[in-house]
Amino acid sequence: IANVFPYFATEHAEININPVEKLDSLKPKVIEDSIINILKAIAQKKQILLIIEDLQWIDRMSLSLLNSILIHLDSRYILFLGTLRHGFDREIDKFITLLSRYNRLERVEINRFSPQEVMGFLSQSLPDHRITAEYHKKICKETEGNPFFLIEFLNMIREKGNFQLMT
C-alpha cells in the first residue's frame, strides 16, 4: 500500500518512491487492491458510508473499482448510497445486476412528479401565491417534475419574491 500511497508507510520509514521506476506497481489492479485494503483497514475501526451521485456519468475504471469495493468489503461495515437517473447505459445495468446477485442492493426508485403533484407541491409550499394555469404549465416544463429542481425554484421565489424569474 505504501508504494502507491506513501502516507501509509510507517512513521519512521524513509519513503523513496519514484513513480517512473515503479510503473508496474501503479497498474490499475494494484491500485484497486490497495484501495480495497485501505478501506478494509478503515472498516475494522469505523463503518464507512460511500456516497456517489449521478452514477450514470461514472467511467468504466471507476465503476470497476466501485464494484470491487462493494463485493469484497463486508456489507456490515460499508454502506453505499448512489444516485442514478433513468436511461443509464449497459455497464451500469451489469453493475446493478451483479450487486443484486450478491444481495448488496436495495433499490429505491423516485419518480418525477406528475403535473397534478407539482401543483399540489407548489400550493403547499407557497400558500399565499396564486399560480395561473399558464405559469403552472411553464413550471412543469422547466422542472420536468424533478423535486430537486422544484425546491430550487421555490428557494429562488422565496429569495427574490418574484415568479417571473424563469427563463
CSV table of N, CA and C in Angstrom, one decimal:
chain,number,residue,atom,x,y,z
A,1,ILE,N,0.8,-1.2,0.0
A,1,ILE,CA,0.0,0.0,0.0
A,1,ILE,C,0.9,1.2,0.0
A,2,ALA,N,2.0,1.2,0.8
A,2,ALA,CA,2.8,2.4,0.9
A,2,ALA,C,3.5,2.8,-0.4
A,3,ASN,N,3.6,1.8,-1.4
A,3,ASN,CA,4.2,2.2,-2.7
A,3,ASN,C,3.3,3.1,-3.5
A,4,VAL,N,2.0,2.8,-3.3
A,4,VAL,CA,1.0,3.6,-4.1
A,4,VAL,C,0.6,4.8,-3.3
A,5,PHE,N,0.4,4.7,-2.0
A,5,PHE,CA,0.0,5.8,-1.1
A,5,PHE,C,1.1,5.9,0.0
A,6,PRO,N,2.1,6.8,-0.2
A,6,PRO,CA,3.2,6.9,0.8
A,6,PRO,C,2.7,7.3,2.2
A,7,TYR,N,1.6,7.9,2.3
A,7,TYR,CA,1.1,8.2,3.7
A,7,TYR,C,1.0,7.0,4.6
A,8,PHE,N,0.7,5.9,4.0
A,8,PHE,CA,0.5,4.6,4.8
A,8,PHE,C,1.8,3.9,5.2
A,9,ALA,N,2.9,4.5,4.8
A,9,ALA,CA,4.2,3.9,5.2
A,9,ALA,C,4.4,4.2,6.7
A,10,THR,N,5.2,3.4,7.4
A,10,THR,CA,5.4,3.6,8.8
A,10,THR,C,6.0,5.0,9.1
A,11,GLU,N,5.8,5.5,10.2
A,11,GLU,CA,6.2,6.8,10.6
A,11,GLU,C,7.7,7.0,10.4
A,12,HIS,N,8.5,6.0,10.7
A,12,HIS,CA,10.0,6.2,10.7
A,12,HIS,C,10.6,5.7,9.5
A,13,ALA,N,9.9,5.1,8.6
A,13,ALA,CA,10.4,4.6,7.4
A,13,ALA,C,10.7,5.7,6.4
A,14,GLU,N,11.8,5.6,5.7
A,14,GLU,CA,12.1,6.6,4.7
A,14,GLU,C,11.4,6.2,3.4
A,15,ILE,N,10.8,7.2,2.8
A,15,ILE,CA,10.0,6.9,1.6
A,15,ILE,C,10.7,7.4,0.4
A,16,ASN,N,11.2,6.5,-0.4
A,16,ASN,CA,11.9,6.9,-1.7
A,16,ASN,C,11.1,6.2,-2.8
A,17,ILE,N,10.1,6.8,-3.3
A,17,ILE,CA,9.3,6.2,-4.4
A,17,ILE,C,9.4,7.1,-5.6
A,18,ASN,N,9.9,6.4,-6.7
A,18,ASN,CA,10.0,7.1,-7.9
A,18,ASN,C,8.9,6.5,-8.8
A,19,PRO,N,7.8,7.1,-9.1
A,19,PRO,CA,6.7,6.5,-9.9
A,19,PRO,C,7.2,6.0,-11.3
A,20,VAL,N,8.2,6.6,-11.9
A,20,VAL,CA,8.7,6.1,-13.1
A,20,VAL,C,9.3,4.8,-13.0
A,21,GLU,N,10.1,4.5,-11.9
A,21,GLU,CA,10.7,3.2,-11.6
A,21,GLU,C,9.7,2.2,-11.2
A,22,LYS,N,8.6,2.6,-10.6
A,22,LYS,CA,7.6,1.7,-10.1
A,22,LYS,C,6.3,1.6,-10.9
A,23,LEU,N,6.5,1.7,-12.2
A,23,LEU,CA,5.3,1.7,-13.1
A,23,LEU,C,4.5,0.4,-12.9
A,24,ASP,N,5.1,-0.7,-12.7
A,24,ASP,CA,4.4,-1.9,-12.5
A,24,ASP,C,3.5,-1.9,-11.3
A,25,SER,N,3.9,-1.1,-10.2
A,25,SER,CA,3.1,-1.1,-9.0
A,25,SER,C,1.9,-0.1,-9.2
A,26,LEU,N,1.9,0.6,-10.3
A,26,LEU,CA,0.8,1.6,-10.5
A,26,LEU,C,-0.2,1.1,-11.5
A,27,LYS,N,-0.2,-0.2,-11.8
A,27,LYS,CA,-1.2,-0.7,-12.7
A,27,LYS,C,-2.5,-0.7,-12.0
A,28,PRO,N,-3.6,-0.5,-12.8
A,28,PRO,CA,-4.9,-0.4,-12.2
A,28,PRO,C,-5.3,-1.4,-11.1
A,29,LYS,N,-5.0,-2.7,-11.4
A,29,LYS,CA,-5.3,-3.8,-10.4
A,29,LYS,C,-4.6,-3.6,-9.1
A,30,VAL,N,-3.4,-3.2,-9.1
A,30,VAL,CA,-2.6,-2.9,-7.9
A,30,VAL,C,-3.2,-1.8,-7.1
A,31,ILE,N,-3.6,-0.7,-7.8
A,31,ILE,CA,-4.2,0.4,-7.2
A,31,ILE,C,-5.6,0.0,-6.6
A,32,GLU,N,-6.3,-0.7,-7.4
A,32,GLU,CA,-7.6,-1.2,-6.9
A,32,GLU,C,-7.5,-2.0,-5.6
A,33,ASP,N,-6.5,-3.0,-5.6
A,33,ASP,CA,-6.3,-3.8,-4.5
A,33,ASP,C,-5.9,-2.9,-3.3
A,34,SER,N,-5.0,-1.9,-3.5
A,34,SER,CA,-4.6,-1.1,-2.5
A,34,SER,C,-5.7,-0.3,-1.8
A,35,ILE,N,-6.6,0.2,-2.7
A,35,ILE,CA,-7.7,1.0,-2.2
A,35,ILE,C,-8.7,0.1,-1.4
A,36,ILE,N,-8.9,-1.1,-1.9
A,36,ILE,CA,-9.7,-2.1,-1.1
A,36,ILE,C,-9.1,-2.4,0.2
A,37,ASN,N,-7.8,-2.6,0.3
A,37,ASN,CA,-7.1,-2.9,1.5
A,37,ASN,C,-7.2,-1.7,2.5
A,38,ILE,N,-7.0,-0.5,2.0
A,38,ILE,CA,-7.2,0.6,2.8
A,38,ILE,C,-8.6,0.7,3.4
A,39,LEU,N,-9.6,0.5,2.6
A,39,LEU,CA,-11.0,0.6,3.1
A,39,LEU,C,-11.2,-0.5,4.1
A,40,LYS,N,-10.7,-1.7,3.9
A,40,LYS,CA,-10.8,-2.8,4.8
A,40,LYS,C,-10.2,-2.4,6.2
A,41,ALA,N,-9.0,-1.8,6.1
A,41,ALA,CA,-8.4,-1.4,7.4
A,41,ALA,C,-9.2,-0.3,8.1
A,42,ILE,N,-9.8,0.6,7.3
A,42,ILE,CA,-10.6,1.6,7.9
A,42,ILE,C,-11.9,1.0,8.5
A,43,ALA,N,-12.5,0.1,7.7
A,43,ALA,CA,-13.7,-0.6,8.1
A,43,ALA,C,-13.6,-1.4,9.4
A,44,GLN,N,-12.4,-1.8,9.8
A,44,GLN,CA,-12.2,-2.5,11.0
A,44,GLN,C,-12.3,-1.6,12.2
A,45,LYS,N,-12.2,-0.3,12.0
A,45,LYS,CA,-12.3,0.7,13.1
A,45,LYS,C,-13.6,1.5,13.0
A,46,LYS,N,-14.0,1.8,11.8
A,46,LYS,CA,-15.2,2.6,11.7
A,46,LYS,C,-16.0,2.1,10.5
A,47,GLN,N,-17.3,2.3,10.6
A,47,GLN,CA,-18.2,1.9,9.4
A,47,GLN,C,-18.0,3.0,8.4
A,48,ILE,N,-18.2,2.6,7.1
A,48,ILE,CA,-18.0,3.5,6.0
A,48,ILE,C,-19.3,3.8,5.3
A,49,LEU,N,-19.5,5.1,5.0
A,49,LEU,CA,-20.6,5.5,4.1
A,49,LEU,C,-20.0,6.1,2.9
A,50,LEU,N,-20.3,5.4,1.8
A,50,LEU,CA,-19.7,5.9,0.5
A,50,LEU,C,-20.9,6.4,-0.4
A,51,ILE,N,-20.9,7.7,-0.7
A,51,ILE,CA,-21.9,8.3,-1.5
A,51,ILE,C,-21.4,8.8,-2.8
A,52,ILE,N,-22.1,8.3,-3.9
A,52,ILE,CA,-21.7,8.8,-5.2
A,52,ILE,C,-23.0,9.2,-6.0
A,53,GLU,N,-23.0,10.4,-6.4
A,53,GLU,CA,-24.2,10.9,-7.1
A,53,GLU,C,-24.0,10.8,-8.6
A,54,ASP,N,-25.1,10.7,-9.3
A,54,ASP,CA,-25.0,10.7,-10.8
A,54,ASP,C,-24.2,9.6,-11.3
A,55,LEU,N,-24.4,8.4,-10.9
A,55,LEU,CA,-23.7,7.2,-11.4
A,55,LEU,C,-23.7,7.1,-12.9
A,56,GLN,N,-24.7,7.6,-13.6
A,56,GLN,CA,-24.7,7.5,-15.0
A,56,GLN,C,-23.5,8.1,-15.7
A,57,TRP,N,-22.8,9.0,-15.0
A,57,TRP,CA,-21.6,9.6,-15.6
A,57,TRP,C,-20.3,8.9,-15.2
A,58,ILE,N,-20.3,7.9,-14.4
A,58,ILE,CA,-19.1,7.2,-14.0
A,58,ILE,C,-18.4,6.5,-15.1
A,59,ASP,N,-17.0,6.6,-15.1
A,59,ASP,CA,-16.3,6.0,-16.2
A,59,ASP,C,-16.1,4.5,-15.8
A,60,ARG,N,-15.7,3.7,-16.8
A,60,ARG,CA,-15.6,2.2,-16.6
A,60,ARG,C,-14.6,1.8,-15.5
A,61,MET,N,-13.5,2.5,-15.5
A,61,MET,CA,-12.5,2.1,-14.5
A,61,MET,C,-13.0,2.4,-13.0
A,62,SER,N,-13.6,3.5,-12.9
A,62,SER,CA,-14.2,3.8,-11.5
A,62,SER,C,-15.3,2.9,-11.2
A,63,LEU,N,-16.1,2.5,-12.2
A,63,LEU,CA,-17.2,1.6,-11.9
A,63,LEU,C,-16.7,0.2,-11.5
A,64,SER,N,-15.6,-0.2,-12.2
A,64,SER,CA,-14.9,-1.5,-11.8
A,64,SER,C,-14.4,-1.4,-10.4
A,65,LEU,N,-13.8,-0.3,-10.0
A,65,LEU,CA,-13.3,-0.1,-8.6
A,65,LEU,C,-14.4,-0.2,-7.6
A,66,LEU,N,-15.5,0.6,-7.9
A,66,LEU,CA,-16.7,0.6,-7.0
A,66,LEU,C,-17.3,-0.8,-6.9
A,67,ASN,N,-17.4,-1.5,-8.0
A,67,ASN,CA,-17.9,-2.9,-8.0
A,67,ASN,C,-17.0,-3.8,-7.1
A,68,SER,N,-15.7,-3.7,-7.2
A,68,SER,CA,-14.8,-4.5,-6.4
A,68,SER,C,-14.9,-4.1,-4.9
A,69,ILE,N,-15.0,-2.9,-4.6
A,69,ILE,CA,-15.2,-2.4,-3.2
A,69,ILE,C,-16.4,-3.0,-2.6
A,70,LEU,N,-17.5,-2.9,-3.3
A,70,LEU,CA,-18.8,-3.3,-2.8
A,70,LEU,C,-18.9,-4.8,-2.7
A,71,ILE,N,-18.2,-5.6,-3.5
A,71,ILE,CA,-18.3,-7.0,-3.5
A,71,ILE,C,-17.3,-7.6,-2.4
A,72,HIS,N,-16.1,-7.0,-2.3
A,72,HIS,CA,-15.1,-7.5,-1.4
A,72,HIS,C,-15.2,-7.0,0.0
A,73,LEU,N,-15.8,-5.9,0.3
A,73,LEU,CA,-15.9,-5.4,1.7
A,73,LEU,C,-17.2,-6.0,2.3
A,74,ASP,N,-17.1,-6.3,3.5
A,74,ASP,CA,-18.2,-6.9,4.3
A,74,ASP,C,-19.3,-5.8,4.4
A,75,SER,N,-20.5,-6.2,3.9
A,75,SER,CA,-21.6,-5.2,3.9
A,75,SER,C,-22.0,-4.7,5.2
A,76,ARG,N,-21.6,-5.3,6.3
A,76,ARG,CA,-21.9,-4.8,7.7
A,76,ARG,C,-21.1,-3.5,8.0
A,77,TYR,N,-20.0,-3.3,7.2
A,77,TYR,CA,-19.1,-2.2,7.5
A,77,TYR,C,-19.1,-1.1,6.5
A,78,ILE,N,-19.7,-1.3,5.3
A,78,ILE,CA,-19.8,-0.3,4.3
A,78,ILE,C,-21.2,-0.2,3.8
A,79,LEU,N,-21.7,1.1,3.7
A,79,LEU,CA,-23.0,1.4,3.1
A,79,LEU,C,-22.7,2.3,1.9
A,80,PHE,N,-23.2,1.9,0.8
A,80,PHE,CA,-23.1,2.6,-0.4
A,80,PHE,C,-24.4,3.3,-0.8
A,81,LEU,N,-24.4,4.5,-1.0
A,81,LEU,CA,-25.6,5.2,-1.5
A,81,LEU,C,-25.3,5.9,-2.8
A,82,GLY,N,-26.0,5.5,-3.9
A,82,GLY,CA,-25.7,6.0,-5.2
A,82,GLY,C,-27.0,6.6,-5.8
A,83,THR,N,-26.8,7.6,-6.5
A,83,THR,CA,-28.0,8.2,-7.3
A,83,THR,C,-27.8,8.0,-8.7
A,84,LEU,N,-28.9,7.8,-9.4
A,84,LEU,CA,-28.8,7.5,-10.9
A,84,LEU,C,-30.0,7.9,-11.6
A,85,ARG,N,-29.9,8.5,-12.7
A,85,ARG,CA,-31.1,8.9,-13.5
A,85,ARG,C,-31.5,7.7,-14.4
A,86,HIS,N,-32.7,7.8,-14.8
A,86,HIS,CA,-33.2,6.8,-15.8
A,86,HIS,C,-32.4,6.9,-17.1
A,87,GLY,N,-32.3,5.8,-17.8
A,87,GLY,CA,-31.7,5.9,-19.1
A,87,GLY,C,-30.2,5.6,-19.0
A,88,PHE,N,-29.7,4.9,-18.0
A,88,PHE,CA,-28.3,4.6,-17.9
A,88,PHE,C,-27.9,3.6,-18.9
A,89,ASP,N,-26.6,3.4,-19.0
A,89,ASP,CA,-26.0,2.5,-20.0
A,89,ASP,C,-25.9,1.1,-19.5
A,90,ARG,N,-25.4,0.2,-20.4
A,90,ARG,CA,-25.4,-1.2,-20.2
A,90,ARG,C,-24.4,-1.6,-19.1
A,91,GLU,N,-23.3,-0.8,-18.9
A,91,GLU,CA,-22.3,-1.1,-17.9
A,91,GLU,C,-23.0,-0.9,-16.5
A,92,ILE,N,-23.8,0.1,-16.4
A,92,ILE,CA,-24.5,0.4,-15.1
A,92,ILE,C,-25.5,-0.7,-14.9
A,93,ASP,N,-26.1,-1.2,-15.9
A,93,ASP,CA,-27.1,-2.3,-15.8
A,93,ASP,C,-26.4,-3.5,-15.2
A,94,LYS,N,-25.2,-3.8,-15.8
A,94,LYS,CA,-24.5,-5.0,-15.3
A,94,LYS,C,-24.1,-4.9,-13.8
A,95,PHE,N,-23.7,-3.6,-13.5
A,95,PHE,CA,-23.3,-3.3,-12.1
A,95,PHE,C,-24.5,-3.6,-11.1
A,96,ILE,N,-25.6,-3.1,-11.5
A,96,ILE,CA,-26.8,-3.2,-10.7
A,96,ILE,C,-27.2,-4.7,-10.6
A,97,THR,N,-27.1,-5.4,-11.7
A,97,THR,CA,-27.4,-6.9,-11.7
A,97,THR,C,-26.5,-7.6,-10.8
A,98,LEU,N,-25.2,-7.3,-10.8
A,98,LEU,CA,-24.2,-8.0,-10.0
A,98,LEU,C,-24.4,-7.7,-8.5
A,99,LEU,N,-24.7,-6.5,-8.2
A,99,LEU,CA,-24.9,-6.1,-6.8
A,99,LEU,C,-26.2,-6.8,-6.3
A,100,SER,N,-27.2,-6.9,-7.1
A,100,SER,CA,-28.4,-7.6,-6.8
A,100,SER,C,-28.1,-9.1,-6.5
A,101,ARG,N,-27.3,-9.7,-7.4
A,101,ARG,CA,-27.0,-11.1,-7.3
A,101,ARG,C,-26.3,-11.4,-5.9
A,102,TYR,N,-25.5,-10.5,-5.4
A,102,TYR,CA,-24.8,-10.7,-4.2
A,102,TYR,C,-25.6,-10.1,-3.0
A,103,ASN,N,-26.8,-9.7,-3.2
A,103,ASN,CA,-27.7,-9.2,-2.2
A,103,ASN,C,-27.1,-7.9,-1.6
A,104,ARG,N,-26.5,-7.1,-2.4
A,104,ARG,CA,-25.8,-5.9,-1.9
A,104,ARG,C,-26.6,-4.6,-2.4
A,105,LEU,N,-27.8,-4.8,-2.8
A,105,LEU,CA,-28.5,-3.7,-3.4
A,105,LEU,C,-29.9,-3.6,-2.9
A,106,GLU,N,-30.3,-2.4,-2.4
A,106,GLU,CA,-31.7,-2.1,-2.2
A,106,GLU,C,-32.0,-0.9,-3.0
A,107,ARG,N,-32.9,-1.2,-3.9
A,107,ARG,CA,-33.3,-0.1,-4.9
A,107,ARG,C,-34.5,0.7,-4.5
A,108,VAL,N,-34.3,2.0,-4.5
A,108,VAL,CA,-35.4,2.9,-4.2
A,108,VAL,C,-35.6,3.8,-5.4
A,109,GLU,N,-36.7,3.6,-6.1
A,109,GLU,CA,-37.0,4.4,-7.3
A,109,GLU,C,-37.8,5.7,-6.9
A,110,ILE,N,-37.3,6.8,-7.3
A,110,ILE,CA,-38.0,8.1,-7.0
A,110,ILE,C,-38.4,8.6,-8.4
A,111,ASN,N,-39.7,8.6,-8.6
A,111,ASN,CA,-40.2,9.1,-9.9
A,111,ASN,C,-40.4,10.6,-9.9
A,112,ARG,N,-40.5,11.2,-11.0
A,112,ARG,CA,-40.8,12.6,-11.2
A,112,ARG,C,-42.2,12.9,-10.8
A,113,PHE,N,-42.5,14.1,-10.3
A,113,PHE,CA,-43.9,14.5,-10.0
A,113,PHE,C,-44.7,14.6,-11.3
A,114,SER,N,-46.0,14.2,-11.2
A,114,SER,CA,-46.9,14.5,-12.3
A,114,SER,C,-47.3,16.0,-12.2
A,115,PRO,N,-47.9,16.5,-13.3
A,115,PRO,CA,-48.3,17.9,-13.2
A,115,PRO,C,-49.2,18.2,-12.0
A,116,GLN,N,-50.1,17.3,-11.7
A,116,GLN,CA,-51.0,17.5,-10.5
A,116,GLN,C,-50.2,17.5,-9.2
A,117,GLU,N,-49.2,16.7,-9.1
A,117,GLU,CA,-48.3,16.6,-7.9
A,117,GLU,C,-47.5,17.9,-7.8
A,118,VAL,N,-47.0,18.4,-9.0
A,118,VAL,CA,-46.3,19.7,-9.0
A,118,VAL,C,-47.2,20.8,-8.5
A,119,MET,N,-48.4,20.9,-8.9
A,119,MET,CA,-49.4,21.9,-8.5
A,119,MET,C,-49.6,21.8,-6.9
A,120,GLY,N,-49.8,20.5,-6.5
A,120,GLY,CA,-50.0,20.3,-5.0
A,120,GLY,C,-48.8,20.7,-4.2
A,121,PHE,N,-47.6,20.4,-4.7
A,121,PHE,CA,-46.4,20.8,-4.1
A,121,PHE,C,-46.2,22.3,-4.0
A,122,LEU,N,-46.5,22.9,-5.1
A,122,LEU,CA,-46.4,24.4,-5.1
A,122,LEU,C,-47.4,25.1,-4.2
A,123,SER,N,-48.6,24.5,-4.3
A,123,SER,CA,-49.7,25.1,-3.4
A,123,SER,C,-49.4,25.0,-1.9
A,124,GLN,N,-48.8,23.9,-1.5
A,124,GLN,CA,-48.5,23.7,-0.1
A,124,GLN,C,-47.3,24.5,0.3
A,125,SER,N,-46.3,24.7,-0.7
A,125,SER,CA,-45.1,25.4,-0.4
A,125,SER,C,-45.3,26.9,-0.4
A,126,LEU,N,-46.2,27.4,-1.3
A,126,LEU,CA,-46.4,28.8,-1.4
A,126,LEU,C,-47.9,29.1,-1.3
A,127,PRO,N,-48.5,28.9,-0.1
A,127,PRO,CA,-49.9,29.0,0.1
A,127,PRO,C,-50.4,30.5,-0.1
A,128,ASP,N,-49.6,31.5,-0.1
A,128,ASP,CA,-50.0,32.8,-0.3
A,128,ASP,C,-49.9,33.3,-1.7
A,129,HIS,N,-49.5,32.4,-2.6
A,129,HIS,CA,-49.3,32.8,-4.0
A,129,HIS,C,-50.4,32.1,-4.9
A,130,ARG,N,-50.9,32.8,-5.8
A,130,ARG,CA,-51.8,32.2,-6.8
A,130,ARG,C,-51.0,31.9,-8.0
A,131,ILE,N,-51.1,30.6,-8.5
A,131,ILE,CA,-50.3,30.2,-9.6
A,131,ILE,C,-51.3,30.0,-10.8
A,132,THR,N,-51.1,30.7,-11.9
A,132,THR,CA,-52.0,30.6,-13.0
A,132,THR,C,-51.7,29.3,-13.7
A,133,ALA,N,-52.7,28.8,-14.5
A,133,ALA,CA,-52.5,27.5,-15.3
A,133,ALA,C,-51.4,27.7,-16.2
A,134,GLU,N,-51.2,28.8,-16.8
A,134,GLU,CA,-50.1,29.0,-17.8
A,134,GLU,C,-48.8,28.9,-17.1
A,135,TYR,N,-48.7,29.6,-15.9
A,135,TYR,CA,-47.4,29.5,-15.2
A,135,TYR,C,-47.1,28.1,-14.6
A,136,HIS,N,-48.2,27.5,-14.2
A,136,HIS,CA,-48.1,26.1,-13.7
A,136,HIS,C,-47.5,25.2,-14.8
A,137,LYS,N,-48.0,25.4,-16.0
A,137,LYS,CA,-47.5,24.6,-17.2
A,137,LYS,C,-46.0,24.9,-17.5
A,138,LYS,N,-45.7,26.2,-17.3
A,138,LYS,CA,-44.3,26.6,-17.5
A,138,LYS,C,-43.4,26.0,-16.5
A,139,ILE,N,-43.8,26.0,-15.2
A,139,ILE,CA,-43.0,25.4,-14.1
A,139,ILE,C,-42.8,23.9,-14.4
A,140,CYS,N,-43.9,23.2,-14.8
A,140,CYS,CA,-43.8,21.8,-15.1
A,140,CYS,C,-42.8,21.5,-16.2
A,141,LYS,N,-42.8,22.3,-17.2
A,141,LYS,CA,-41.9,22.1,-18.3
A,141,LYS,C,-40.5,22.4,-17.9
A,142,GLU,N,-40.3,23.5,-17.2
A,142,GLU,CA,-38.9,23.8,-16.8
A,142,GLU,C,-38.3,22.8,-15.8
A,143,THR,N,-39.1,22.4,-14.8
A,143,THR,CA,-38.5,21.5,-13.8
A,143,THR,C,-38.7,20.0,-14.1
A,144,GLU,N,-39.5,19.7,-15.1
A,144,GLU,CA,-39.7,18.3,-15.6
A,144,GLU,C,-40.2,17.4,-14.4
A,145,GLY,N,-40.8,18.1,-13.4
A,145,GLY,CA,-41.3,17.3,-12.3
A,145,GLY,C,-40.3,16.8,-11.3
A,146,ASN,N,-39.0,17.3,-11.5
A,146,ASN,CA,-37.9,16.9,-10.7
A,146,ASN,C,-38.0,17.6,-9.3
A,147,PRO,N,-38.2,16.9,-8.2
A,147,PRO,CA,-38.3,17.5,-6.9
A,147,PRO,C,-37.2,18.4,-6.5
A,148,PHE,N,-36.0,18.1,-6.9
A,148,PHE,CA,-34.8,19.0,-6.6
A,148,PHE,C,-35.0,20.3,-7.3
A,149,PHE,N,-35.3,20.3,-8.6
A,149,PHE,CA,-35.5,21.5,-9.4
A,149,PHE,C,-36.7,22.3,-8.8
A,150,LEU,N,-37.7,21.6,-8.4
A,150,LEU,CA,-38.9,22.4,-7.8
A,150,LEU,C,-38.4,23.1,-6.5
A,151,ILE,N,-37.7,22.4,-5.7
A,151,ILE,CA,-37.2,23.0,-4.4
A,151,ILE,C,-36.3,24.2,-4.8
A,152,GLU,N,-35.4,24.1,-5.7
A,152,GLU,CA,-34.5,25.2,-6.1
A,152,GLU,C,-35.4,26.3,-6.7
A,153,PHE,N,-36.4,26.0,-7.4
A,153,PHE,CA,-37.3,27.1,-7.9
A,153,PHE,C,-38.0,27.8,-6.8
A,154,LEU,N,-38.5,27.0,-5.8
A,154,LEU,CA,-39.1,27.6,-4.6
A,154,LEU,C,-38.1,28.5,-3.8
A,155,ASN,N,-36.9,28.0,-3.7
A,155,ASN,CA,-35.9,28.8,-3.0
A,155,ASN,C,-35.6,30.1,-3.7
A,156,MET,N,-35.6,30.1,-5.0
A,156,MET,CA,-35.4,31.3,-5.8
A,156,MET,C,-36.6,32.3,-5.6
A,157,ILE,N,-37.8,31.7,-5.6
A,157,ILE,CA,-39.0,32.6,-5.4
A,157,ILE,C,-39.0,33.2,-4.0
A,158,ARG,N,-38.6,32.4,-3.0
A,158,ARG,CA,-38.6,33.0,-1.7
A,158,ARG,C,-37.5,34.0,-1.5
A,159,GLU,N,-36.4,33.8,-2.2
A,159,GLU,CA,-35.2,34.7,-2.1
A,159,GLU,C,-35.5,36.0,-2.9
A,160,LYS,N,-36.1,35.9,-4.1
A,160,LYS,CA,-36.3,37.1,-4.9
A,160,LYS,C,-37.7,37.6,-4.8
A,161,GLY,N,-38.7,36.8,-4.3
A,161,GLY,CA,-40.0,37.2,-4.2
A,161,GLY,C,-40.7,37.5,-5.6
A,162,ASN,N,-40.2,36.8,-6.6
A,162,ASN,CA,-40.7,37.1,-8.0
A,162,ASN,C,-40.9,35.8,-8.7
A,163,PHE,N,-42.1,35.5,-9.2
A,163,PHE,CA,-42.4,34.4,-10.1
A,163,PHE,C,-41.8,34.5,-11.5
A,164,GLN,N,-41.5,35.7,-11.9
A,164,GLN,CA,-41.1,35.9,-13.3
A,164,GLN,C,-39.7,35.7,-13.6
A,165,LEU,N,-39.0,34.9,-12.7
A,165,LEU,CA,-37.5,34.7,-12.9
A,165,LEU,C,-37.2,33.6,-13.8
A,166,MET,N,-38.2,32.8,-14.2
A,166,MET,CA,-37.8,31.6,-15.0
A,166,MET,C,-37.6,32.1,-16.4
A,167,THR,N,-36.7,31.3,-17.1
A,167,THR,CA,-36.4,31.7,-18.5
A,167,THR,C,-37.1,30.8,-19.4
